[in-house]
């Protein structure tokens, strides 16, 4: 796509697609992000524009890089976890079951420490 501008609607569709891929409800994502589920609906419908800070927070909550929402290739946005190695898929499945934001931050911090040991 040459010089195409990614719209709020496209970013919202990517958020919805990834949320559903992970089996997370709008209500649960709202809890994680500490916003209302109506706000999640507005993001997903493209009604509200997202700034880069919000995109970063959402990307972290959905375990994807921020570039996931900025891709212009629709197939890339719809990439599923099926292509992940089984250990990564297991880690992602377990991580999405953690309800506490604080606990998620601890898991992320632990993973970052483990990654630095390489």
PDB file of C-alpha atoms in Angstrom:
ATOM      1  CA  UNK A   1       0.000   0.000   0.000  1.00  0.00           C
ATOM      2  CA  UNK A   2       1.749   3.148  -1.090  1.00  0.00           C
ATOM      3  CA  UNK A   3       1.434   6.175   1.211  1.00  0.00           C
ATOM      4  CA  UNK A   4      -1.774   4.803   2.697  1.00  0.00           C
ATOM      5  CA  UNK A   5      -2.867   6.259   5.993  1.00  0.00           C
ATOM      6  CA  UNK A   6      -3.941   3.747   8.603  1.00  0.00           C
ATOM      7  CA  UNK A   7      -7.324   4.825   9.949  1.00  0.00           C
ATOM      8  CA  UNK A   8      -8.678   4.586  13.478  1.00  0.00           C
ATOM      9  CA  UNK A   9     -11.190   2.078  12.119  1.00  0.00           C
ATOM     10  CA  UNK A  10      -8.384  -0.184  10.830  1.00  0.00           C
ATOM     11  CA  UNK A  11      -6.541   0.013  14.146  1.00  0.00           C
ATOM     12  CA  UNK A  12      -9.809  -0.762  15.930  1.00  0.00           C
ATOM     13  CA  UNK A  13     -10.392  -3.801  13.731  1.00  0.00           C
ATOM     14  CA  UNK A  14      -6.893  -5.047  14.551  1.00  0.00           C
ATOM     15  CA  UNK A  15      -7.581  -4.585  18.278  1.00  0.00           C
ATOM     16  CA  UNK A  16     -10.853  -6.512  18.003  1.00  0.00           C
ATOM     17  CA  UNK A  17      -9.259  -9.267  15.936  1.00  0.00           C
ATOM     18  CA  UNK A  18      -6.399  -9.747  18.399  1.00  0.00           C
ATOM     19  CA  UNK A  19      -8.674  -9.552  21.446  1.00  0.00           C
ATOM     20  CA  UNK A  20     -10.912 -12.260  20.011  1.00  0.00           C
ATOM     21  CA  UNK A  21      -7.882 -14.320  19.006  1.00  0.00           C
ATOM     22  CA  UNK A  22      -6.841 -14.344  22.654  1.00  0.00           C
ATOM     23  CA  UNK A  23     -10.380 -15.062  23.869  1.00  0.00           C
ATOM     24  CA  UNK A  24     -10.575 -11.842  25.879  1.00  0.00           C
ATOM     25  CA  UNK A  25     -13.924 -10.057  26.271  1.00  0.00           C
ATOM     26  CA  UNK A  26     -14.292  -6.305  25.864  1.00  0.00           C
ATOM     27  CA  UNK A  27     -15.083  -6.135  29.570  1.00  0.00           C
ATOM     28  CA  UNK A  28     -11.892  -7.996  30.493  1.00  0.00           C
ATOM     29  CA  UNK A  29      -9.731  -5.849  28.227  1.00  0.00           C
ATOM     30  CA  UNK A  30     -11.368  -2.775  29.762  1.00  0.00           C
ATOM     31  CA  UNK A  31     -10.417  -4.032  33.247  1.00  0.00           C
ATOM     32  CA  UNK A  32      -6.824  -4.624  32.167  1.00  0.00           C
ATOM     33  CA  UNK A  33      -6.580  -1.152  30.616  1.00  0.00           C
ATOM     34  CA  UNK A  34      -8.546   0.477  33.449  1.00  0.00           C
ATOM     35  CA  UNK A  35     -11.128   2.013  31.095  1.00  0.00           C
ATOM     36  CA  UNK A  36     -14.821   1.329  30.511  1.00  0.00           C
ATOM     37  CA  UNK A  37     -15.933  -1.413  28.147  1.00  0.00           C
ATOM     38  CA  UNK A  38     -17.693   1.348  26.188  1.00  0.00           C
ATOM     39  CA  UNK A  39     -14.280   2.909  25.603  1.00  0.00           C
ATOM     40  CA  UNK A  40     -13.043  -0.406  24.200  1.00  0.00           C
ATOM     41  CA  UNK A  41     -16.093  -0.434  21.894  1.00  0.00           C
ATOM     42  CA  UNK A  42     -15.247   3.084  20.715  1.00  0.00           C
ATOM     43  CA  UNK A  43     -11.633   2.072  20.030  1.00  0.00           C
ATOM     44  CA  UNK A  44     -12.690  -1.054  18.149  1.00  0.00           C
ATOM     45  CA  UNK A  45     -15.290   0.801  16.084  1.00  0.00           C
ATOM     46  CA  UNK A  46     -12.839   3.578  15.243  1.00  0.00           C
ATOM     47  CA  UNK A  47     -15.085   6.161  16.903  1.00  0.00           C
ATOM     48  CA  UNK A  48     -12.301   7.378  19.181  1.00  0.00           C
ATOM     49  CA  UNK A  49      -8.826   8.007  17.868  1.00  0.00           C
ATOM     50  CA  UNK A  50      -5.944   6.391  19.689  1.00  0.00           C
ATOM     51  CA  UNK A  51      -2.749   8.230  20.513  1.00  0.00           C
ATOM     52  CA  UNK A  52       0.566   6.406  20.496  1.00  0.00           C
ATOM     53  CA  UNK A  53       0.585   6.042  24.290  1.00  0.00           C
ATOM     54  CA  UNK A  54      -2.773   4.247  24.230  1.00  0.00           C
ATOM     55  CA  UNK A  55      -1.656   2.050  21.343  1.00  0.00           C
ATOM     56  CA  UNK A  56       1.416   1.044  23.379  1.00  0.00           C
ATOM     57  CA  UNK A  57      -0.705   0.156  26.411  1.00  0.00           C
ATOM     58  CA  UNK A  58      -3.158  -1.851  24.301  1.00  0.00           C
ATOM     59  CA  UNK A  59      -0.324  -3.615  22.477  1.00  0.00           C
ATOM     60  CA  UNK A  60       1.219  -4.620  25.797  1.00  0.00           C
ATOM     61  CA  UNK A  61      -2.136  -5.899  27.087  1.00  0.00           C
ATOM     62  CA  UNK A  62      -2.659  -7.931  23.905  1.00  0.00           C
ATOM     63  CA  UNK A  63       0.954  -9.190  23.807  1.00  0.00           C
ATOM     64  CA  UNK A  64       1.812  -7.755  20.403  1.00  0.00           C
ATOM     65  CA  UNK A  65       4.274  -5.098  19.220  1.00  0.00           C
ATOM     66  CA  UNK A  66       2.741  -1.706  18.430  1.00  0.00           C
ATOM     67  CA  UNK A  67       3.560  -2.304  14.782  1.00  0.00           C
ATOM     68  CA  UNK A  68       0.837  -4.975  14.808  1.00  0.00           C
ATOM     69  CA  UNK A  69      -1.705  -2.143  14.685  1.00  0.00           C
ATOM     70  CA  UNK A  70       0.172  -0.166  12.058  1.00  0.00           C
ATOM     71  CA  UNK A  71       0.574  -2.880   9.434  1.00  0.00           C
ATOM     72  CA  UNK A  72      -1.113  -2.271   6.134  1.00  0.00           C
ATOM     73  CA  UNK A  73      -1.230  -5.942   5.183  1.00  0.00           C
ATOM     74  CA  UNK A  74      -4.629  -7.251   6.312  1.00  0.00           C
ATOM     75  CA  UNK A  75      -3.366 -10.844   6.377  1.00  0.00           C
ATOM     76  CA  UNK A  76      -0.528  -9.838   8.689  1.00  0.00           C
ATOM     77  CA  UNK A  77      -3.036  -8.256  11.068  1.00  0.00           C
ATOM     78  CA  UNK A  78      -5.037 -11.453  11.125  1.00  0.00           C
ATOM     79  CA  UNK A  79      -2.058 -13.666  11.888  1.00  0.00           C
ATOM     80  CA  UNK A  80      -3.044 -16.177  14.510  1.00  0.00           C
ATOM     81  CA  UNK A  81      -1.160 -17.833  17.297  1.00  0.00           C
ATOM     82  CA  UNK A  82      -1.205 -21.077  15.294  1.00  0.00           C
ATOM     83  CA  UNK A  83       2.232 -20.303  13.877  1.00  0.00           C
ATOM     84  CA  UNK A  84       3.795 -19.872  17.323  1.00  0.00           C
ATOM     85  CA  UNK A  85       5.966 -22.627  18.796  1.00  0.00           C
ATOM     86  CA  UNK A  86       4.002 -24.626  21.385  1.00  0.00           C
ATOM     87  CA  UNK A  87       5.929 -23.235  24.372  1.00  0.00           C
ATOM     88  CA  UNK A  88       5.223 -19.649  23.285  1.00  0.00           C
ATOM     89  CA  UNK A  89       1.565 -20.474  22.680  1.00  0.00           C
ATOM     90  CA  UNK A  90       1.334 -22.045  26.153  1.00  0.00           C
ATOM     91  CA  UNK A  91       2.952 -18.999  27.727  1.00  0.00           C
ATOM     92  CA  UNK A  92       0.510 -16.705  25.930  1.00  0.00           C
ATOM     93  CA  UNK A  93      -2.498 -18.815  26.949  1.00  0.00           C
ATOM     94  CA  UNK A  94      -1.410 -18.800  30.593  1.00  0.00           C
ATOM     95  CA  UNK A  95      -0.616 -15.083  30.517  1.00  0.00           C
ATOM     96  CA  UNK A  96      -4.081 -14.194  29.213  1.00  0.00           C
ATOM     97  CA  UNK A  97      -5.632 -16.028  32.169  1.00  0.00           C
ATOM     98  CA  UNK A  98      -3.881 -13.752  34.669  1.00  0.00           C
ATOM     99  CA  UNK A  99      -6.495 -11.270  35.824  1.00  0.00           C
ATOM    100  CA  UNK A 100      -4.403  -8.902  37.927  1.00  0.00           C
ATOM    101  CA  UNK A 101      -2.615  -6.077  36.118  1.00  0.00           C
ATOM    102  CA  UNK A 102       0.042  -6.142  38.834  1.00  0.00           C
ATOM    103  CA  UNK A 103       0.591  -9.880  38.356  1.00  0.00           C
ATOM    104  CA  UNK A 104       0.872  -9.379  34.593  1.00  0.00           C
ATOM    105  CA  UNK A 105       3.515  -6.719  35.170  1.00  0.00           C
ATOM    106  CA  UNK A 106       5.440  -9.130  37.406  1.00  0.00           C
ATOM    107  CA  UNK A 107       5.360 -11.840  34.740  1.00  0.00           C
ATOM    108  CA  UNK A 108       6.543  -9.345  32.115  1.00  0.00           C
ATOM    109  CA  UNK A 109       9.356  -8.164  34.397  1.00  0.00           C
ATOM    110  CA  UNK A 110      10.425 -11.764  35.024  1.00  0.00           C
ATOM    111  CA  UNK A 111      10.415 -12.524  31.292  1.00  0.00           C
ATOM    112  CA  UNK A 112      12.479  -9.393  30.626  1.00  0.00           C
ATOM    113  CA  UNK A 113      15.024 -10.468  33.254  1.00  0.00           C
ATOM    114  CA  UNK A 114      15.225 -13.958  31.767  1.00  0.00           C
ATOM    115  CA  UNK A 115      15.707 -12.502  28.275  1.00  0.00           C
ATOM    116  CA  UNK A 116      18.653 -10.393  29.486  1.00  0.00           C
ATOM    117  CA  UNK A 117      20.499 -13.509  30.695  1.00  0.00           C
ATOM    118  CA  UNK A 118      21.076 -14.630  27.099  1.00  0.00           C
TER     119      UNK A 118
END
